[in-house]
XYZ file of C-alpha atoms in Angstrom:
290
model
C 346.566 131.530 38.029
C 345.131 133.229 34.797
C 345.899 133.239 31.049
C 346.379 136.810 29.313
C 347.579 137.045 25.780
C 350.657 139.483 25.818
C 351.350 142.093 23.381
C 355.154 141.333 23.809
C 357.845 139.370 25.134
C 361.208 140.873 24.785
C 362.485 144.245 26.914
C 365.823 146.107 26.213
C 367.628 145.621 22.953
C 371.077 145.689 21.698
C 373.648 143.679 23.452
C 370.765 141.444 26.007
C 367.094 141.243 26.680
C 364.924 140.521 29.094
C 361.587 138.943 29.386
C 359.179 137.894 31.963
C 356.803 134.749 31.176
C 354.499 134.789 34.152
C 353.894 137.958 36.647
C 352.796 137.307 40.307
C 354.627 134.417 42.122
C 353.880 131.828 44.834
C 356.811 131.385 46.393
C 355.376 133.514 49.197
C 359.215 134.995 49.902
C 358.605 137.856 52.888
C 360.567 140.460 51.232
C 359.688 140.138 47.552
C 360.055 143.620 46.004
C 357.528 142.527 43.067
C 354.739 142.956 45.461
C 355.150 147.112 45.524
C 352.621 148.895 44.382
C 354.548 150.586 41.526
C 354.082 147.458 39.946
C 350.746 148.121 39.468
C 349.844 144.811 39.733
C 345.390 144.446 39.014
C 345.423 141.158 40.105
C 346.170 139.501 43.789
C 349.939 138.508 43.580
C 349.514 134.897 43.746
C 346.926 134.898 41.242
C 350.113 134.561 38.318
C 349.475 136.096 34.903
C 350.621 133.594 32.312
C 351.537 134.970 29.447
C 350.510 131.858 27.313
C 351.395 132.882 24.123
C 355.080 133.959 25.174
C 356.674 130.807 23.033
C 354.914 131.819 19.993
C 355.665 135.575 21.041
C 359.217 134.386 21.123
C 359.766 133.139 18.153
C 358.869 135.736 16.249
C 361.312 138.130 18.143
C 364.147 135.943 17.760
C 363.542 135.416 14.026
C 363.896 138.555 13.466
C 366.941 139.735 15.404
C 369.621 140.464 13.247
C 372.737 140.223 15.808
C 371.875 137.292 18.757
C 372.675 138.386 22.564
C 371.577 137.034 25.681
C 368.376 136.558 27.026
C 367.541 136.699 30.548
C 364.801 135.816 32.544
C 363.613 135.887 36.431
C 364.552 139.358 37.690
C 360.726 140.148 38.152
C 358.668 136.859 38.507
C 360.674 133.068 39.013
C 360.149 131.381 36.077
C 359.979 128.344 37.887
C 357.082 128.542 40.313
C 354.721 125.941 40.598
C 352.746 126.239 37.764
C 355.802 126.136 35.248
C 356.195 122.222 36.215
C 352.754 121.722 34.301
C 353.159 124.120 31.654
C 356.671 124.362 30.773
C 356.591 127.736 29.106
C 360.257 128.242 30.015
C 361.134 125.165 28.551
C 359.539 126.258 25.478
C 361.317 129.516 25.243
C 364.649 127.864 26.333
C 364.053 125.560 23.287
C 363.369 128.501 21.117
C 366.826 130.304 22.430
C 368.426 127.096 22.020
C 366.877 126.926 18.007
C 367.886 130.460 17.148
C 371.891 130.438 18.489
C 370.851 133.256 21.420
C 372.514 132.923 24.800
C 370.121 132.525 28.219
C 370.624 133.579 31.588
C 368.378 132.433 34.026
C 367.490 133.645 37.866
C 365.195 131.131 40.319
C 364.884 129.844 43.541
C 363.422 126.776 42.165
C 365.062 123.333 42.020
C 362.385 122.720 39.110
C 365.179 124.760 37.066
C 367.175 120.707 36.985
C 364.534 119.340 34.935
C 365.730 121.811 31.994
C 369.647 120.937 32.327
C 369.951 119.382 29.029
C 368.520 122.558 27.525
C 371.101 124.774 29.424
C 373.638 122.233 28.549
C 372.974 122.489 24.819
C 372.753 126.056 25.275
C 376.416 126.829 26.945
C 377.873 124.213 24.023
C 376.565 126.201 21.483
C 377.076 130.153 22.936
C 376.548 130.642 26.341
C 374.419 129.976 29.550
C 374.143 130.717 32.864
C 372.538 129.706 36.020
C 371.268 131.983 38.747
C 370.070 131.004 42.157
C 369.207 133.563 44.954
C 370.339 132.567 48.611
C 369.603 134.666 51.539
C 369.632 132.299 54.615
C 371.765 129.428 55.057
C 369.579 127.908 58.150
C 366.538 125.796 56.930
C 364.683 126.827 59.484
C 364.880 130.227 59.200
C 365.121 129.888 55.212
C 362.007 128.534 55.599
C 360.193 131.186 57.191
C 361.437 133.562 54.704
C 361.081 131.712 51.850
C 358.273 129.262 52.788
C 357.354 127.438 49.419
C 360.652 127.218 47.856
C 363.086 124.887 48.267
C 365.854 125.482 50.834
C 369.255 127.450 50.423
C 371.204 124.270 50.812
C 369.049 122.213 48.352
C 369.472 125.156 45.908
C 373.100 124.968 46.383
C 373.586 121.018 45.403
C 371.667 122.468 42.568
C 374.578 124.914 41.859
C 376.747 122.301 42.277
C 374.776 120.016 39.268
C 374.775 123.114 37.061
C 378.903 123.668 37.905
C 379.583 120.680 36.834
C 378.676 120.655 33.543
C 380.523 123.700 33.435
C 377.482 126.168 32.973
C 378.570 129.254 34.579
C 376.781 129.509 37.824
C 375.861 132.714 39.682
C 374.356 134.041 43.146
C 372.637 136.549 44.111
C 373.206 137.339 47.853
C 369.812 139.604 48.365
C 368.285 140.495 50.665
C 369.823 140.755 53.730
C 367.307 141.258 56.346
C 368.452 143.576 59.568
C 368.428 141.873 62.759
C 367.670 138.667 61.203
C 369.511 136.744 58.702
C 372.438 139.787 58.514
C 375.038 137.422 61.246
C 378.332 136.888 60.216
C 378.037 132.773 60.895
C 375.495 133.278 57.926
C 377.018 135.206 55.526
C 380.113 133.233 56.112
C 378.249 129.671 55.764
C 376.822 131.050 52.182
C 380.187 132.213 50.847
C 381.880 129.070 52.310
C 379.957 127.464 49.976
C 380.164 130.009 46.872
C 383.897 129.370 47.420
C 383.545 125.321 46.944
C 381.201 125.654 43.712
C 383.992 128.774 41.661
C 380.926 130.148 41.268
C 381.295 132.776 38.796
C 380.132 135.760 40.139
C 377.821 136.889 43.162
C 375.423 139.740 43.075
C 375.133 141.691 46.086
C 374.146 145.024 46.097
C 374.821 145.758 50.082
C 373.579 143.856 53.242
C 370.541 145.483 53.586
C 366.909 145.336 52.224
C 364.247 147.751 50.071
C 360.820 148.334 51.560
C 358.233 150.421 49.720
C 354.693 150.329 49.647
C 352.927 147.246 48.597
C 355.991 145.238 50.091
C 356.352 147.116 53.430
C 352.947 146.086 54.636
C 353.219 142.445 53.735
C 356.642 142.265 55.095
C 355.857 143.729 58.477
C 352.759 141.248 58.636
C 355.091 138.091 57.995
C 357.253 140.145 61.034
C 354.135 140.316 63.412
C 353.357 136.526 62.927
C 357.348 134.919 62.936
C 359.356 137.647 64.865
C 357.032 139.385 67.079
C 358.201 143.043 68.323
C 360.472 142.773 65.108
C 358.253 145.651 62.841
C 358.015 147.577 66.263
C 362.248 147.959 65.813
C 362.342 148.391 62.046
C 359.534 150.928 62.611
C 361.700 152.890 65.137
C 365.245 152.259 63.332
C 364.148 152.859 59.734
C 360.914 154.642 59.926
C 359.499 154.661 55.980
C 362.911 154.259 54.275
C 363.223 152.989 50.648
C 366.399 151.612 51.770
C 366.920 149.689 54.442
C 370.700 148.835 55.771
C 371.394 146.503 58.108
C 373.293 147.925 60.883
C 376.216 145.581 60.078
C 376.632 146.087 56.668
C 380.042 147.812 56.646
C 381.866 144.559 58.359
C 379.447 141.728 56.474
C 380.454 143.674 53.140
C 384.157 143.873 54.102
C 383.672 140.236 54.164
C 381.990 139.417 51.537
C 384.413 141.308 48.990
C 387.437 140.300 50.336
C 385.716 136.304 50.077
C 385.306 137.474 46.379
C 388.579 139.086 45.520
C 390.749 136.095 47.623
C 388.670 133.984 45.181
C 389.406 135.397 42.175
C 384.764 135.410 42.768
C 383.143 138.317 40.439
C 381.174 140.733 42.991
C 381.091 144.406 42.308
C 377.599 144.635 40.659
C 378.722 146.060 36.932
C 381.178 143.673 37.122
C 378.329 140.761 37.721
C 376.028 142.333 34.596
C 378.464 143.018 32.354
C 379.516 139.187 32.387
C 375.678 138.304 32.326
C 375.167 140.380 29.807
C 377.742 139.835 27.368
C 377.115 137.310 24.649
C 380.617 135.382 23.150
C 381.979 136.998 20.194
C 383.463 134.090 18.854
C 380.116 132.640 18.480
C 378.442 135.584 17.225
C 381.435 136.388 14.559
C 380.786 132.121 13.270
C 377.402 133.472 13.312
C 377.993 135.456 9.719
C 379.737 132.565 8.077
């Protein structure tokens, strides 16, 4: 990893806002979309930027917000990698959410994400929090090929299950959903199955499929050539360069996974998903002025 001073923390404005503490990861995840050369990443991806002064950077942005809204974090880089257990930067901007009133939503793969559940307790008390954890592969095995230096679907689901009950709102995002390999029925099935226990809130899924561009193609069809051999030969002839990349499946797995969610009563169209992430309580905000 390396330090870089940031110019800024905060993206988007009005109702939420996003930020990204670190950029790189070492997760090593196959499919990671981060790795594409728009990105325009100067630095080897597992070489994480750490935006060290994004507490301080924070603060200031918070301090000066006139109307509070959620915060989110994790769409680009996990905030909990491995180097977040010794520098607990998103602990320090948690606190500093927590201090101002905002809400937080957070996305990882991480079971590191348990050592800050006071935080996220304190936060959903006070306005609102929520807890986001992607699962892809409900086999440890495979899981483990795809996401080799992460914790394992079903030890990121008994974290769920900590977050749940507390009563922070828990999410999942059910992406990506590699062709010919993880995109069976027995394993979409085994991951809602266990959706359905938790109430999870909401699930993200924006089809059974993956995205491949450059940067991320390459890497992925190397991790294919060492784990599935003959595999990039058959995405190569199915999907030639495609941006998107369906599996051939998807129309049954996504019939489903909605009706899962609907029966459920199980958030799942994707503006459905964002617009609850994204909206802070107006109770609190209206106490807010008082």
């Amino acid at each position: 990893m390396h330090f870089a001073e940031a110019k800024g923390i905060l993206n988007g404005s009005g109702g939420h806002c996003g930020m990204n503490i670190y950029r790189g990861c070492t997760h090593g995840c196959i499919y990671c979309d981060s790795r594409s050369r728009c990105y325009q990443f100067t630095h080897d991806f597992e070489d994480v930027e750490v935006k060290i002064n994004a507490p301080g950077l924070l603060d200031a942005a918070l301090r000066s917000k006139r109307k509070r809204c959620m915060i989110g974090t994790g769409a680009m880089s996990d905030p909990y990698m491995h180097c977040e257990k010794k520098l607990e930067l998103t602990r320090r901007c948690m606190e500093t959410v927590c201090r101002y009133g905002f809400g937080f939503a957070v996305q990882t793969k991480s079971d590191l994400i348990l050592r800050d559940i006071d935080l996220l307790d304190e936060i959903n008390r006070d306005s609102k929090a929520v807890v986001q954890m992607t699962l892809t592969t409900y086999e440890p095995k495979l899981c483990g090929i795809l996401e080799p230096n992460v914790c394992d679907t079903r030890r990121r689901i008994g974290v769920l299950e900590r977050f749940a009950e507390r009563g922070i709102p828990v999410f999942v995002w059910l992406s990506p959903i590699l062709p010919f390999i993880n995109d069976t029925e027995e394993n979409i099935r085994a991951i809602l199955r266990e959706c359905v226990r938790l109430k999870v809130k909401g699930i993200m899924c924006f089809g059974m499929g993956v995205t491949l561009r450059e940067g991320d193609r390459e890497y992925f069809y190397a991790a294919l050539d060492r784990h599935f051999p003959g595999m990039k030969e058959k995405y190569i002839r199915t999907y030639g360069d495609l941006y998107e990349v369906p599996s051939p499946y998807n129309d049954r797995l996504m019939r489903i996974f909605t009706d899962t969610c609907r029966e459920n009563g199980i958030l799942c169209s994707p503006n459905e998903c964002f617009a609850y992430l994204n909206e802070f309580p107006e109770r609190h905000e209206q106490l807010s002025f008082f």
